Amino acid sequence: MNLNEATTSNVAFMIEEIKSKLKMATAAAMQPSHFDLNRYEDIKDIYEVIASKPTFSISEVEALVSELGKLRNQ
């Protein structure tokens, strides 16, 4: 998958991977459609951080979820 292209399918892929990796309890509330392509690079940055680590502390998960929340459509 070429994540260098800002497409809705890439956003969907990254959001699903983020939810899976963080084992989010509120995963159903975090839908790819809640994110705008204008925030693609920010979403990709978070995805790359999450993809680079095998595990996360509770505070790291909270910080990452908080950042994702800021990127959601208002």
CSV table of N, CA, C and O in Angstrom, one decimal:
chain,number,residue,atom,x,y,z
A,1,MET,N,0.8,-1.2,0.0
A,1,MET,CA,0.0,0.0,0.0
A,1,MET,C,0.9,1.2,0.0
A,1,MET,O,1.8,1.3,0.8
A,2,ASN,N,0.6,2.2,-0.9
A,2,ASN,CA,1.4,3.4,-1.0
A,2,ASN,C,0.7,4.5,-0.1
A,2,ASN,O,-0.2,5.1,-0.5
A,3,LEU,N,1.3,4.7,1.1
A,3,LEU,CA,0.7,5.7,2.0
A,3,LEU,C,1.2,7.1,1.7
A,3,LEU,O,0.8,8.0,2.4
A,4,ASN,N,1.9,7.3,0.7
A,4,ASN,CA,2.3,8.6,0.3
A,4,ASN,C,1.2,9.4,-0.4
A,4,ASN,O,1.4,10.6,-0.6
A,5,GLU,N,0.2,8.7,-0.8
A,5,GLU,CA,-0.9,9.3,-1.5
A,5,GLU,C,-2.1,9.6,-0.5
A,5,GLU,O,-2.5,8.7,0.3
A,6,ALA,N,-2.6,10.8,-0.5
A,6,ALA,CA,-3.7,11.2,0.4
A,6,ALA,C,-5.0,10.8,-0.2
A,6,ALA,O,-5.6,11.5,-1.0
A,7,THR,N,-5.4,9.5,0.2
A,7,THR,CA,-6.7,9.0,-0.3
A,7,THR,C,-7.5,8.6,0.8
A,7,THR,O,-7.0,8.3,1.9
A,8,THR,N,-8.8,8.5,0.6
A,8,THR,CA,-9.7,8.1,1.6
A,8,THR,C,-9.5,6.6,2.0
A,8,THR,O,-9.6,6.3,3.2
A,9,SER,N,-9.1,5.8,1.1
A,9,SER,CA,-8.8,4.4,1.4
A,9,SER,C,-7.6,4.3,2.3
A,9,SER,O,-7.5,3.5,3.2
A,10,ASN,N,-6.6,5.2,2.1
A,10,ASN,CA,-5.4,5.2,2.9
A,10,ASN,C,-5.7,5.6,4.3
A,10,ASN,O,-5.2,5.1,5.3
A,11,VAL,N,-6.6,6.7,4.4
A,11,VAL,CA,-7.0,7.1,5.7
A,11,VAL,C,-7.7,6.0,6.5
A,11,VAL,O,-7.4,5.7,7.6
A,12,ALA,N,-8.6,5.3,5.8
A,12,ALA,CA,-9.4,4.2,6.4
A,12,ALA,C,-8.4,3.1,6.8
A,12,ALA,O,-8.5,2.6,8.0
A,13,PHE,N,-7.4,2.8,6.0
A,13,PHE,CA,-6.4,1.8,6.4
A,13,PHE,C,-5.7,2.2,7.7
A,13,PHE,O,-5.6,1.4,8.6
A,14,MET,N,-5.2,3.4,7.7
A,14,MET,CA,-4.4,3.8,8.8
A,14,MET,C,-5.2,3.9,10.1
A,14,MET,O,-4.8,3.5,11.2
A,15,ILE,N,-6.5,4.4,10.0
A,15,ILE,CA,-7.3,4.5,11.2
A,15,ILE,C,-7.6,3.1,11.7
A,15,ILE,O,-7.6,2.9,13.0
A,16,GLU,N,-7.9,2.2,10.9
A,16,GLU,CA,-8.2,0.8,11.3
A,16,GLU,C,-6.9,0.2,12.0
A,16,GLU,O,-7.0,-0.5,13.0
A,17,GLU,N,-5.8,0.4,11.4
A,17,GLU,CA,-4.5,-0.1,12.0
A,17,GLU,C,-4.3,0.5,13.3
A,17,GLU,O,-3.8,-0.2,14.3
A,18,ILE,N,-4.5,1.8,13.5
A,18,ILE,CA,-4.3,2.5,14.7
A,18,ILE,C,-5.2,1.9,15.8
A,18,ILE,O,-4.8,1.6,16.9
A,19,LYS,N,-6.5,1.8,15.4
A,19,LYS,CA,-7.5,1.2,16.4
A,19,LYS,C,-7.1,-0.2,16.8
A,19,LYS,O,-7.1,-0.5,18.0
A,20,SER,N,-6.6,-1.0,15.9
A,20,SER,CA,-6.2,-2.4,16.2
A,20,SER,C,-5.0,-2.4,17.1
A,20,SER,O,-4.9,-3.1,18.1
A,21,LYS,N,-4.0,-1.6,16.7
A,21,LYS,CA,-2.7,-1.6,17.5
A,21,LYS,C,-2.9,-1.1,18.9
A,21,LYS,O,-2.3,-1.5,19.9
A,22,LEU,N,-3.8,0.0,19.1
A,22,LEU,CA,-4.0,0.5,20.4
A,22,LEU,C,-5.0,-0.2,21.2
A,22,LEU,O,-5.3,0.1,22.3
A,23,LYS,N,-5.7,-1.2,20.5
A,23,LYS,CA,-6.7,-1.9,21.2
A,23,LYS,C,-7.7,-1.0,21.9
A,23,LYS,O,-8.0,-1.1,23.1
A,24,MET,N,-8.2,0.0,21.1
A,24,MET,CA,-9.1,1.0,21.6
A,24,MET,C,-10.4,0.5,22.1
A,24,MET,O,-11.1,-0.2,21.3
A,25,ALA,N,-10.8,0.8,23.3
A,25,ALA,CA,-12.1,0.4,23.8
A,25,ALA,C,-13.2,1.1,23.1
A,25,ALA,O,-14.3,0.6,23.0
A,26,THR,N,-12.9,2.3,22.6
A,26,THR,CA,-13.9,3.1,21.9
A,26,THR,C,-13.7,3.1,20.4
A,26,THR,O,-14.0,4.0,19.7
A,27,ALA,N,-13.2,2.0,19.9
A,27,ALA,CA,-12.9,1.9,18.5
A,27,ALA,C,-14.1,2.2,17.6
A,27,ALA,O,-13.9,2.7,16.5
A,28,ALA,N,-15.3,1.8,18.0
A,28,ALA,CA,-16.5,2.0,17.2
A,28,ALA,C,-16.7,3.5,17.0
A,28,ALA,O,-17.3,3.9,16.0
A,29,ALA,N,-16.3,4.3,17.9
A,29,ALA,CA,-16.5,5.7,17.8
A,29,ALA,C,-15.5,6.4,16.9
A,29,ALA,O,-15.7,7.5,16.5
A,30,MET,N,-14.5,5.7,16.5
A,30,MET,CA,-13.4,6.3,15.7
A,30,MET,C,-13.5,5.7,14.3
A,30,MET,O,-13.0,4.6,14.0
A,31,GLN,N,-14.3,6.4,13.5
A,31,GLN,CA,-14.5,5.9,12.1
A,31,GLN,C,-13.7,6.7,11.1
A,31,GLN,O,-13.5,7.9,11.3
A,32,PRO,N,-13.2,6.0,10.1
A,32,PRO,CA,-12.4,6.8,9.0
A,32,PRO,C,-13.1,8.0,8.4
A,32,PRO,O,-12.5,9.0,8.1
A,33,SER,N,-14.4,7.9,8.4
A,33,SER,CA,-15.2,9.0,7.8
A,33,SER,C,-15.2,10.2,8.7
A,33,SER,O,-15.6,11.3,8.2
A,34,HIS,N,-14.7,10.1,9.9
A,34,HIS,CA,-14.7,11.2,10.8
A,34,HIS,C,-13.4,12.1,10.5
A,34,HIS,O,-13.2,13.1,11.2
A,35,PHE,N,-12.6,11.7,9.6
A,35,PHE,CA,-11.4,12.4,9.3
A,35,PHE,C,-11.3,13.0,7.9
A,35,PHE,O,-11.8,12.3,7.0
A,36,ASP,N,-10.8,14.2,7.8
A,36,ASP,CA,-10.8,14.9,6.5
A,36,ASP,C,-9.4,14.6,5.8
A,36,ASP,O,-8.4,14.5,6.5
A,37,LEU,N,-9.4,14.6,4.5
A,37,LEU,CA,-8.1,14.4,3.8
A,37,LEU,C,-7.1,15.5,4.0
A,37,LEU,O,-5.9,15.3,3.9
A,38,ASN,N,-7.6,16.7,4.4
A,38,ASN,CA,-6.8,17.8,4.7
A,38,ASN,C,-5.8,17.5,5.9
A,38,ASN,O,-4.8,18.2,6.0
A,39,ARG,N,-6.2,16.6,6.7
A,39,ARG,CA,-5.4,16.2,7.9
A,39,ARG,C,-4.6,14.9,7.6
A,39,ARG,O,-4.0,14.3,8.6
A,40,TYR,N,-4.4,14.6,6.4
A,40,TYR,CA,-3.8,13.3,6.0
A,40,TYR,C,-2.4,13.2,6.6
A,40,TYR,O,-2.0,12.1,7.2
A,41,GLU,N,-1.5,14.2,6.5
A,41,GLU,CA,-0.2,14.1,6.9
A,41,GLU,C,-0.1,13.9,8.5
A,41,GLU,O,0.7,13.2,9.0
A,42,ASP,N,-1.0,14.6,9.2
A,42,ASP,CA,-1.1,14.4,10.6
A,42,ASP,C,-1.5,13.0,11.0
A,42,ASP,O,-0.9,12.4,11.9
A,43,ILE,N,-2.5,12.5,10.3
A,43,ILE,CA,-2.9,11.1,10.6
A,43,ILE,C,-1.8,10.1,10.3
A,43,ILE,O,-1.5,9.2,11.0
A,44,LYS,N,-1.1,10.4,9.2
A,44,LYS,CA,0.1,9.5,8.8
A,44,LYS,C,1.2,9.6,9.8
A,44,LYS,O,1.8,8.6,10.2
A,45,ASP,N,1.4,10.8,10.4
A,45,ASP,CA,2.4,10.9,11.4
A,45,ASP,C,2.1,10.0,12.6
A,45,ASP,O,2.9,9.3,13.2
A,46,ILE,N,0.8,10.1,13.1
A,46,ILE,CA,0.4,9.3,14.2
A,46,ILE,C,0.5,7.8,13.9
A,46,ILE,O,1.0,7.0,14.7
A,47,TYR,N,0.1,7.4,12.7
A,47,TYR,CA,0.2,6.0,12.2
A,47,TYR,C,1.6,5.5,12.3
A,47,TYR,O,1.9,4.4,12.7
A,48,GLU,N,2.5,6.3,11.8
A,48,GLU,CA,3.9,5.9,11.8
A,48,GLU,C,4.5,5.7,13.2
A,48,GLU,O,5.3,4.8,13.4
A,49,VAL,N,4.1,6.6,14.1
A,49,VAL,CA,4.5,6.4,15.5
A,49,VAL,C,4.0,5.1,16.0
A,49,VAL,O,4.8,4.3,16.6
A,50,ILE,N,2.7,4.8,15.8
A,50,ILE,CA,2.1,3.6,16.3
A,50,ILE,C,2.7,2.4,15.6
A,50,ILE,O,2.9,1.4,16.3
A,51,ALA,N,3.0,2.5,14.3
A,51,ALA,CA,3.5,1.3,13.6
A,51,ALA,C,4.9,1.0,14.0
A,51,ALA,O,5.4,-0.1,13.9
A,52,SER,N,5.6,2.0,14.6
A,52,SER,CA,7.0,1.8,14.9
A,52,SER,C,7.3,1.2,16.3
A,52,SER,O,8.4,0.8,16.6
A,53,LYS,N,6.3,1.1,17.1
A,53,LYS,CA,6.4,0.5,18.5
A,53,LYS,C,5.6,-0.7,18.7
A,53,LYS,O,4.4,-0.8,18.2
A,54,PRO,N,6.1,-1.7,19.4
A,54,PRO,CA,5.3,-2.9,19.6
A,54,PRO,C,4.3,-2.8,20.7
A,54,PRO,O,3.2,-3.4,20.6
A,55,THR,N,4.6,-2.0,21.7
A,55,THR,CA,3.6,-1.8,22.8
A,55,THR,C,3.6,-0.3,23.2
A,55,THR,O,4.5,0.4,22.9
A,56,PHE,N,2.6,0.0,24.0
A,56,PHE,CA,2.4,1.4,24.5
A,56,PHE,C,2.0,1.4,25.9
A,56,PHE,O,1.2,0.5,26.3
A,57,SER,N,2.4,2.4,26.7
A,57,SER,CA,2.0,2.6,28.0
A,57,SER,C,0.6,3.2,28.0
A,57,SER,O,0.1,3.7,26.9
A,58,ILE,N,-0.1,3.2,29.1
A,58,ILE,CA,-1.4,3.7,29.2
A,58,ILE,C,-1.4,5.2,28.8
A,58,ILE,O,-2.2,5.7,28.1
A,59,SER,N,-0.4,5.9,29.4
A,59,SER,CA,-0.3,7.4,29.1
A,59,SER,C,0.0,7.6,27.6
A,59,SER,O,-0.5,8.6,27.1
A,60,GLU,N,0.8,6.8,27.0
A,60,GLU,CA,1.0,6.9,25.5
A,60,GLU,C,-0.2,6.7,24.7
A,60,GLU,O,-0.5,7.5,23.8
A,61,VAL,N,-1.0,5.7,25.1
A,61,VAL,CA,-2.3,5.5,24.4
A,61,VAL,C,-3.2,6.7,24.6
A,61,VAL,O,-3.8,7.1,23.6
A,62,GLU,N,-3.3,7.2,25.8
A,62,GLU,CA,-4.2,8.3,26.0
A,62,GLU,C,-3.7,9.5,25.2
A,62,GLU,O,-4.6,10.2,24.7
A,63,ALA,N,-2.4,9.8,25.1
A,63,ALA,CA,-1.9,10.9,24.4
A,63,ALA,C,-2.2,10.8,22.9
A,63,ALA,O,-2.6,11.7,22.2
A,64,LEU,N,-2.0,9.5,22.4
A,64,LEU,CA,-2.2,9.3,20.9
A,64,LEU,C,-3.7,9.4,20.6
A,64,LEU,O,-4.1,10.0,19.6
A,65,VAL,N,-4.6,8.9,21.4
A,65,VAL,CA,-6.0,9.0,21.2
A,65,VAL,C,-6.5,10.4,21.3
A,65,VAL,O,-7.3,10.9,20.5
A,66,SER,N,-5.9,11.2,22.2
A,66,SER,CA,-6.2,12.6,22.3
A,66,SER,C,-5.8,13.4,21.0
A,66,SER,O,-6.6,14.2,20.5
A,67,GLU,N,-4.6,13.1,20.5
A,67,GLU,CA,-4.2,13.7,19.3
A,67,GLU,C,-5.1,13.3,18.1
A,67,GLU,O,-5.5,14.2,17.3
A,68,LEU,N,-5.5,12.0,18.1
A,68,LEU,CA,-6.5,11.6,17.0
A,68,LEU,C,-7.8,12.4,17.2
A,68,LEU,O,-8.4,12.8,16.2
A,69,GLY,N,-8.2,12.6,18.4
A,69,GLY,CA,-9.5,13.3,18.6
A,69,GLY,C,-9.4,14.7,18.1
A,69,GLY,O,-10.4,15.2,17.6
A,70,LYS,N,-8.2,15.3,18.2
A,70,LYS,CA,-8.1,16.7,17.7
A,70,LYS,C,-8.2,16.8,16.2
A,70,LYS,O,-8.5,17.8,15.6
A,71,LEU,N,-7.9,15.6,15.5
A,71,LEU,CA,-7.9,15.6,14.1
A,71,LEU,C,-9.2,15.3,13.5
A,71,LEU,O,-9.5,15.5,12.3
A,72,ARG,N,-10.2,14.8,14.3
A,72,ARG,CA,-11.5,14.5,13.8
A,72,ARG,C,-12.2,15.7,13.3
A,72,ARG,O,-12.0,16.8,13.8
A,73,ASN,N,-13.1,15.5,12.4
A,73,ASN,CA,-14.0,16.6,11.9
A,73,ASN,C,-14.8,17.1,13.0
A,73,ASN,O,-15.3,16.4,13.9
A,74,GLN,N,-15.0,18.4,13.0
A,74,GLN,CA,-15.8,19.0,14.1
A,74,GLN,C,-17.2,18.9,13.9
A,74,GLN,O,-17.7,19.0,12.8
